[in-house]
């Protein structure tokens, strides 16, 4: 596994001149690479190069841009082994999940390669005879893409692919915890005008410099709600466009009609939704509401399934749950477990290091008997922790699920048609999954209600996020209009 630590600025690989970065392997706590992030001057050089590159890129015919995006998708697929190994080394996600992530990343490039060829404006009825009235879609210009560590390539692709498809140049800023998989992408952009895609590294200060740069027309961000709000505030000052995917506290509802084999399957699906990537998914299930008539049976199936999960080395193909990304994230999740237990909750399983001396391991934890005020039911956990709460009615389940300042996604298990339709209407979240936890679809929008974000990624909405809309009124003749001055005439 070769590791690239240089930045890609204006088509050249250059050493960072900013703050030192040490990238650590979360499974072993051993450093795997030392690099330097971008300096303020390098951020400015990148945005200036992007301004120049964007003109060249947007002048390339859409069909040719589409070919180049398809080539990126193929290049990603060819490098699946290499990229997945880097992601596992720097992020701790199981290798199998990272291989999937490379595939989904390629899929997003293929999807937007085709949308690049179908950028739909329209010709509308004019208000005057002889006039042609057109609505056209144009690129924003330069886009800054700021990404977290949990899905470093996928969440980058959800910004980079549509932004490029729309004709923008993009300056990318991965998380300081996982920059290596992003820096490894540099050769994929060789065929584009230099500066069309640039890859920086560094911490929040590099992201903030990008947001503050007046040459950056739009910011696409995935990360915490706190950071998202800071970016929105800074961007508002100069009215830069923002597309923000932020935190969540997703609920999962198990309805009274789910019994027998279906209840067992629901328990397994819920465990996957809660513990996938050690619970470090923005749409992780973080609260489970089960109809009281099914509660005991569901809890015992959920705990039994959790006990069967293999927690360990993320490079081992049979590992289900790897380490968390950092000691800090682990401590934050464990604190919520400890606080809940201190407030009277019961920890049925998990919440330990699972026998690992090194690595940020936290075995999947299941909590019951929680007071409604427990932090673990209200604040984002972002770890492998599943609090389960009985509910007396569907009304209660909806009220509890909606009673959050977040609104990213909600999962439901039911086969009752009326319940499915009612919940899909009443749940206040950007995605409602019914019997199909956490699937993504490039063709449909992803994003949050309330404090989970602003705007949408994926689907046609994800392309529009990187476009301005222009209305052109065209009269081919120069003719005096009778509503001009002088009014007296
Ligand atoms: P974070 O907000 O700490 O960092 C995200 C990115 O923003 C990093 O690249 C970071 O360097 C950068 N950054 C930090 N401060 C900045 C600033 N002031 N200006 C500009 N950039 C700045 O989040 P994280 O810890 O990397 O990721 C975890 C969070 O991401 C969780 O809250 C999770 O819910 C959220 N998330 C959301 C989604 C979604 O689609 N809604 C998906 C994945 C993760």
XYZ file of C-alpha atoms and ligand atoms in Angstrom:
533
model
C 0.000 0.000 0.000
C 1.684 3.207 -1.179
C 0.575 6.364 0.587
C 0.420 9.758 -1.140
C 0.783 12.631 1.313
C 1.228 15.458 -1.192
C -1.533 17.906 -2.072
C -2.851 18.385 -5.614
C -2.738 22.094 -6.462
C -3.084 23.464 -10.002
C -2.328 20.068 -11.526
C 0.887 19.470 -9.545
C 1.602 17.281 -6.525
C 3.185 19.491 -3.865
C 4.158 19.042 -0.232
C 1.854 20.775 2.225
C 3.303 23.862 3.885
C 0.756 24.185 6.693
C 0.336 22.456 10.057
C 1.733 18.942 10.575
C -0.752 16.067 10.362
C -0.154 12.617 11.814
C -2.566 10.012 10.476
C -3.136 7.151 12.886
C -4.496 3.621 12.377
C -7.538 3.397 14.702
C -7.116 -0.380 15.077
C -3.517 -0.235 16.289
C -3.073 3.412 17.331
C 0.185 3.355 15.303
C 0.975 6.337 13.063
C 0.754 5.394 9.401
C 1.727 8.673 7.730
C 2.981 12.122 8.506
C 2.030 14.969 6.249
C 1.525 18.691 6.300
C -1.782 20.351 5.576
C -2.232 23.284 3.200
C -0.967 26.694 4.283
C -3.170 29.765 3.858
C -1.098 30.659 0.768
C -1.705 27.192 -0.693
C -5.463 27.504 -0.146
C -5.373 30.838 -1.988
C -3.245 29.373 -4.797
C -5.728 26.515 -5.171
C -8.781 28.769 -5.370
C -7.041 31.050 -7.897
C -6.099 28.051 -10.053
C -9.690 26.825 -9.764
C -11.034 30.108 -11.146
C -8.872 29.674 -14.269
C -9.551 25.946 -14.611
C -13.303 26.358 -14.251
C -13.487 28.408 -17.474
C -11.671 25.673 -19.369
C -13.674 22.856 -17.793
C -17.077 24.444 -18.379
C -16.159 25.073 -22.031
C -15.631 21.371 -22.666
C -18.711 19.876 -24.315
C -21.020 18.123 -21.874
C -20.676 14.794 -23.693
C -16.899 14.934 -23.324
C -17.157 15.937 -19.650
C -19.425 12.917 -19.212
C -16.747 10.643 -20.696
C -14.164 12.051 -18.293
C -16.483 11.423 -15.328
C -17.084 7.845 -16.493
C -13.287 7.438 -16.697
C -13.009 8.517 -13.059
C -15.612 5.872 -12.134
C -13.615 3.198 -13.998
C -10.368 4.352 -12.391
C -11.967 4.076 -8.953
C -13.186 0.543 -9.647
C -9.762 -0.519 -10.926
C -8.187 0.749 -7.711
C -10.740 -0.781 -5.327
C -8.178 -2.925 -3.465
C -5.732 -0.097 -2.978
C -8.285 2.556 -1.968
C -10.197 0.231 0.373
C -6.943 -0.743 2.107
C -6.034 2.929 2.643
C -9.499 3.726 3.990
C -9.343 0.812 6.410
C -5.883 1.808 7.601
C -6.817 5.432 8.267
C -10.493 5.124 9.273
C -10.864 1.676 10.878
C -13.964 0.734 8.866
C -14.051 -2.990 7.935
C -12.352 -3.686 4.601
C -15.534 -5.188 3.198
C -17.460 -1.969 3.888
C -14.672 0.103 2.341
C -14.692 -2.011 -0.808
C -18.424 -1.325 -1.010
C -17.737 2.366 -0.476
C -15.388 2.507 -3.483
C -18.125 0.887 -5.588
C -20.759 3.393 -4.422
C -18.293 6.231 -5.069
C -17.800 5.039 -8.658
C -21.551 4.680 -9.049
C -22.078 8.354 -8.114
C -19.593 9.412 -10.836
C -21.380 7.259 -13.419
C -24.762 8.656 -12.413
C -23.663 12.292 -12.673
C -21.718 11.621 -15.876
C -25.078 10.905 -17.464
C -26.889 13.793 -15.757
C -24.120 16.062 -17.126
C -25.592 15.372 -20.544
C -29.155 16.138 -19.472
C -28.863 19.550 -17.851
C -32.410 20.650 -18.287
C -33.237 24.328 -18.767
C -36.432 25.350 -20.523
C -37.920 27.713 -23.051
C -40.963 29.441 -21.581
C -43.832 31.366 -23.171
C -42.682 34.989 -23.629
C -44.579 37.992 -22.321
C -44.067 39.835 -25.623
C -44.429 38.872 -29.244
C -41.106 38.085 -30.975
C -39.387 37.398 -27.685
C -37.571 34.193 -26.774
C -37.554 33.519 -23.025
C -35.102 30.891 -21.810
C -34.266 29.495 -18.397
C -30.697 28.210 -18.384
C -28.625 26.397 -15.781
C -25.053 27.515 -15.227
C -22.263 26.335 -12.917
C -21.721 28.227 -9.673
C -18.007 28.585 -10.508
C -15.609 27.371 -7.834
C -16.914 24.925 -5.229
C -15.258 24.036 -1.918
C -16.064 20.460 -0.831
C -15.504 19.809 2.882
C -15.875 16.226 4.021
C -15.819 14.196 7.291
C -13.944 10.954 8.057
C -16.680 8.330 8.185
C -17.213 7.866 4.414
C -14.301 9.881 3.002
C -14.668 8.914 -0.667
C -18.431 8.492 -0.901
C -19.267 11.814 0.724
C -16.654 13.504 -1.459
C -18.177 11.934 -4.589
C -21.674 13.163 -3.668
C -20.236 16.699 -3.993
C -17.445 16.337 -6.517
C -19.331 14.340 -9.162
C -22.386 16.633 -9.459
C -20.292 19.789 -9.102
C -18.052 18.678 -11.994
C -21.063 17.518 -14.005
C -22.525 21.004 -13.654
C -19.272 22.574 -14.910
C -17.678 23.733 -11.677
C -14.066 23.453 -10.507
C -13.758 21.896 -7.054
C -11.289 22.339 -4.213
C -11.597 19.335 -1.872
C -10.811 19.302 1.845
C -10.991 15.852 3.479
C -11.044 15.331 7.247
C -7.734 15.674 9.063
C -8.307 12.107 10.353
C -8.640 10.508 6.903
C -6.840 12.575 4.228
C -4.897 9.719 2.618
C -7.685 8.061 0.618
C -8.567 11.464 -0.884
C -4.950 12.403 -1.693
C -4.612 8.981 -3.375
C -7.204 10.054 -5.971
C -4.896 12.621 -7.644
C -4.020 10.557 -10.777
C -7.716 10.166 -11.604
C -7.916 13.853 -12.545
C -4.915 13.932 -14.910
C -7.033 14.193 -18.053
C -8.907 17.298 -16.872
C -7.685 20.900 -17.217
C -5.147 21.409 -14.378
C -6.866 22.850 -11.327
C -10.336 21.487 -12.147
C -10.057 19.228 -9.104
C -7.643 20.094 -6.316
C -6.976 18.091 -3.176
C -5.952 19.837 0.020
C -5.389 18.407 3.481
C -5.581 19.940 6.913
C -7.893 20.617 9.820
C -10.781 23.015 10.352
C -8.616 26.081 9.715
C -8.019 24.944 6.122
C -11.765 24.404 5.685
C -12.477 27.822 7.190
C -9.950 29.478 4.839
C -11.730 27.882 1.898
C -15.110 29.100 3.140
C -13.767 32.635 3.630
C -12.100 32.868 0.197
C -14.123 35.259 -1.999
C -13.227 33.212 -5.091
C -15.207 30.251 -3.746
C -18.786 30.545 -4.999
C -20.296 27.549 -3.240
C -19.547 25.319 -0.263
C -20.711 21.732 -0.046
C -20.218 20.325 3.427
C -20.857 17.120 5.326
C -20.036 17.017 9.007
C -21.301 18.018 12.399
C -24.144 20.444 12.964
C -21.858 22.767 14.932
C -19.399 23.066 12.033
C -22.213 23.306 9.485
C -23.684 26.287 11.322
C -20.269 27.983 11.491
C -19.859 27.489 7.729
C -23.372 28.778 7.002
C -22.707 31.888 9.073
C -19.376 32.603 7.387
C -20.783 31.923 3.909
C -23.815 34.138 4.515
C -21.560 37.148 4.950
C -20.795 37.067 1.222
C -23.889 35.073 0.170
C -21.832 32.089 -1.011
C -24.142 29.170 -1.832
C -24.164 26.360 0.727
C -25.312 22.752 0.657
C -25.051 21.269 4.149
C -25.406 17.676 5.320
C -25.155 17.647 9.099
C -25.847 15.560 12.185
C -28.704 13.230 12.985
C -30.432 11.293 15.757
C -32.325 8.798 13.637
C -35.153 6.779 15.132
C -36.218 3.261 14.144
C -39.816 2.215 14.779
C -40.972 -1.407 15.109
C -44.753 -1.575 14.734
C -47.205 -3.934 16.442
C -47.919 -5.930 13.276
C -44.316 -7.244 13.135
C -44.122 -10.690 14.771
C -42.486 -14.122 14.536
C -39.798 -14.470 11.850
C -40.396 -10.861 10.715
C -39.595 -9.592 14.225
C -36.321 -11.556 14.221
C -35.453 -10.032 10.819
C -36.376 -6.556 12.089
C -34.016 -7.068 15.057
C -31.171 -8.045 12.710
C -31.880 -5.087 10.410
C -32.011 -2.722 13.369
C -28.671 -4.029 14.682
C -27.070 -3.435 11.286
C -28.559 0.068 11.132
C -27.240 0.842 14.625
C -23.771 -0.731 14.424
C -22.729 -0.353 10.758
C -19.317 1.365 10.691
C -19.347 1.174 14.513
C -22.391 3.466 14.548
C -20.460 6.203 12.796
C -22.966 6.835 10.027
C -24.915 10.091 9.851
C -28.061 7.970 9.450
C -27.147 5.435 12.144
C -30.120 4.230 14.117
C -29.656 5.940 17.476
C -33.094 5.400 19.075
C -35.283 2.301 18.726
C -39.002 2.562 19.546
C -40.800 -0.788 19.756
C -44.514 -1.367 20.250
C -44.901 -2.628 23.809
C -46.599 -5.853 22.634
C -43.359 -6.813 20.809
C -40.845 -5.198 23.132
C -39.581 -8.163 25.213
C -39.233 -10.445 22.203
C -37.523 -7.733 20.135
C -35.022 -6.867 22.879
C -34.010 -10.495 23.388
C -33.593 -11.053 19.596
C -31.624 -7.801 19.281
C -29.294 -8.663 22.168
C -28.746 -12.234 20.905
C -27.854 -10.925 17.449
C -25.565 -8.263 18.915
C -23.775 -10.956 20.938
C -23.037 -12.841 17.702
C -21.224 -9.903 16.038
C -17.486 -10.177 15.587
C -15.706 -7.053 16.814
C -12.064 -6.755 15.840
C -9.413 -6.274 13.179
C -11.050 -4.356 10.309
C -8.831 -6.087 7.735
C -10.237 -9.514 8.731
C -13.023 -10.387 6.252
C -15.146 -11.913 9.005
C -15.105 -8.784 11.177
C -18.524 -7.153 11.527
C -17.556 -4.133 13.626
C -14.135 -2.476 13.660
C -12.731 0.167 15.982
C -14.108 3.675 16.241
C -12.132 6.339 14.423
C -10.490 8.025 17.408
C -10.129 7.954 21.175
C -12.161 11.157 21.315
C -15.160 9.710 19.424
C -15.012 6.558 21.565
C -14.949 8.568 24.794
C -17.918 10.676 23.660
C -20.073 7.602 22.930
C -19.028 5.821 26.121
C -19.834 8.895 28.205
C -23.427 8.760 26.961
C -23.635 5.067 27.961
C -22.168 5.746 31.404
C -24.485 8.702 31.995
C -27.530 6.617 31.025
C -26.504 3.811 33.395
C -25.935 6.318 36.191
C -29.467 7.610 35.558
C -30.937 4.105 35.995
C -30.708 2.540 32.523
C -29.660 -1.077 32.102
C -26.685 -1.933 29.877
C -27.653 -5.357 28.518
C -24.494 -5.979 26.514
C -21.410 -4.176 25.190
C -19.733 -0.926 26.107
C -16.326 -2.586 26.607
C -12.989 -2.796 24.783
C -13.833 -6.411 23.852
C -10.456 -7.638 25.052
C -8.465 -5.335 22.747
C -5.553 -3.641 24.456
C -4.940 -1.271 21.576
C -7.340 0.351 19.153
C -10.434 2.460 19.729
C -12.741 -0.522 20.157
C -16.168 -0.146 21.723
C -18.308 -3.282 21.643
C -21.894 -2.654 20.484
C -23.933 -1.540 23.472
C -27.660 -2.074 24.091
C -29.479 0.043 26.649
C -33.015 -0.314 28.075
C -34.952 1.275 30.944
C -33.879 4.782 29.911
C -35.243 7.971 31.397
C -36.682 10.102 28.541
C -34.241 12.871 29.423
C -31.162 10.654 28.818
C -28.556 12.354 26.635
C -28.251 9.147 24.596
C -31.885 9.648 23.475
C -31.431 13.320 22.585
C -27.874 14.117 21.437
C -26.043 12.554 18.521
C -23.950 9.589 19.756
C -22.106 8.612 16.552
C -21.034 5.301 18.068
C -22.230 1.674 18.416
C -24.916 2.337 21.021
C -28.565 1.266 20.695
C -31.086 2.544 23.250
C -34.408 0.626 23.021
C -37.636 2.159 24.310
C -41.154 0.607 24.452
C -44.063 2.676 23.086
C -47.806 2.284 23.672
C -49.098 3.480 20.314
C -48.133 4.629 16.860
C -48.988 8.184 17.940
C -46.349 7.912 20.689
C -43.789 6.479 18.273
C -44.330 9.324 15.797
C -44.222 11.975 18.516
C -40.987 10.575 19.955
C -39.342 10.111 16.546
C -40.247 13.673 15.552
C -39.367 15.130 18.955
C -35.796 15.929 17.971
C -34.075 18.975 16.581
C -32.618 16.657 13.936
C -34.488 15.201 10.970
C -32.135 13.201 8.770
C -33.771 9.764 8.440
C -36.188 7.373 10.139
C -36.468 3.595 9.722
C -39.729 1.716 10.094
C -40.565 -1.971 10.253
C -44.160 -2.753 9.319
C -46.038 -4.611 6.600
C -49.310 -2.813 7.260
C -50.077 -0.638 4.239
C -52.021 2.015 6.124
C -49.247 2.289 8.726
C -46.591 2.563 5.994
C -48.442 5.372 4.264
C -49.223 7.178 7.489
C -45.626 7.062 8.732
C -44.153 8.058 5.373
C -46.385 11.160 5.597
C -45.996 12.069 9.258
C -42.300 11.478 9.948
C -40.285 14.686 9.710
C -37.107 13.465 8.064
C -35.340 13.693 4.722
C -35.505 9.920 4.227
C -38.012 7.346 5.484
C -36.951 3.734 4.983
C -39.673 1.112 5.353
C -38.283 -2.414 5.907
C -35.074 -1.418 4.086
C -32.658 0.247 6.516
C -30.126 2.787 5.259
C -30.067 2.012 1.541
C -28.840 4.797 -0.761
C -29.937 5.435 -4.319
C -27.924 7.836 -6.504
C -31.094 8.804 -8.339
C -32.937 10.074 -5.252
C -32.229 13.016 -2.938
C -30.454 12.630 0.403
C -30.456 15.253 3.150
C -32.054 16.480 6.306
C -35.009 18.368 7.728
C -34.479 20.801 10.615
C -30.923 21.006 12.002
C -29.757 18.002 9.967
C -28.960 20.218 7.024
C -29.857 22.537 4.202
C -30.299 21.368 0.616
C -29.964 17.889 -0.827
C -27.277 15.681 -2.320
C -27.831 13.007 -4.990
C -30.572 12.879 -7.599
C -31.334 15.864 -9.839
C -31.515 17.972 -6.657
C -27.844 17.151 -6.040
C -26.937 18.615 -9.440
C -29.048 21.742 -8.952
C -27.183 22.438 -5.719
C -24.193 23.324 -7.922
C -26.064 25.404 -10.488
C -27.260 28.950 -10.768
C -30.484 29.608 -12.641
C -30.519 32.362 -15.265
C -33.544 33.771 -17.064
C -32.710 35.174 -20.522
C -35.230 37.538 -22.204
C -34.241 37.799 -25.856
C -35.874 40.099 -28.393
C -33.972 39.878 -31.680
C -35.110 43.373 -32.737
C -34.250 46.749 -31.229
C -37.651 48.332 -31.026
C -38.993 51.176 -28.896
C -41.410 49.856 -26.255
C -44.552 51.880 -25.741
C -44.341 51.706 -21.923
C -40.994 53.575 -21.855
C -40.681 57.362 -21.271
C -42.073 59.798 -21.991
C -45.286 58.833 -20.190
C -47.009 61.933 -21.519
C -46.891 60.479 -25.031
P -16.693 17.934 11.736
O -17.816 18.905 11.577
O -15.848 18.030 12.920
O -15.695 18.032 10.483
C -16.158 17.882 9.159
C -15.185 18.595 8.222
O -15.251 20.010 8.457
C -13.721 18.203 8.423
O -13.098 18.152 7.164
C -13.181 19.378 9.253
O -11.796 19.570 9.120
C -13.949 20.533 8.661
N -14.073 21.705 9.528
C -14.031 21.758 10.879
N -14.229 23.029 11.299
C -14.407 23.794 10.191
C -14.680 25.175 9.968
N -14.810 26.041 10.969
N -14.829 25.609 8.703
C -14.729 24.746 7.665
N -14.463 23.433 7.809
C -14.315 22.952 9.064
O -17.365 16.490 11.600
P -16.640 15.080 11.714
O -16.343 14.812 13.145
O -15.560 14.980 10.719
O -17.816 14.102 11.219
C -18.818 13.629 12.067
C -20.084 14.425 11.874
O -20.475 14.380 10.505
C -21.253 13.871 12.632
O -21.902 14.904 13.316
C -22.175 13.305 11.565
O -23.525 13.311 11.877
C -21.876 14.159 10.411
N -22.185 13.472 9.163
C -23.296 13.855 8.460
C -23.636 13.222 7.286
C -24.817 13.666 6.487
O -24.867 13.383 5.303
N -25.775 14.359 7.060
C -22.844 12.176 6.815
C -21.722 11.790 7.551
C -21.403 12.462 8.722
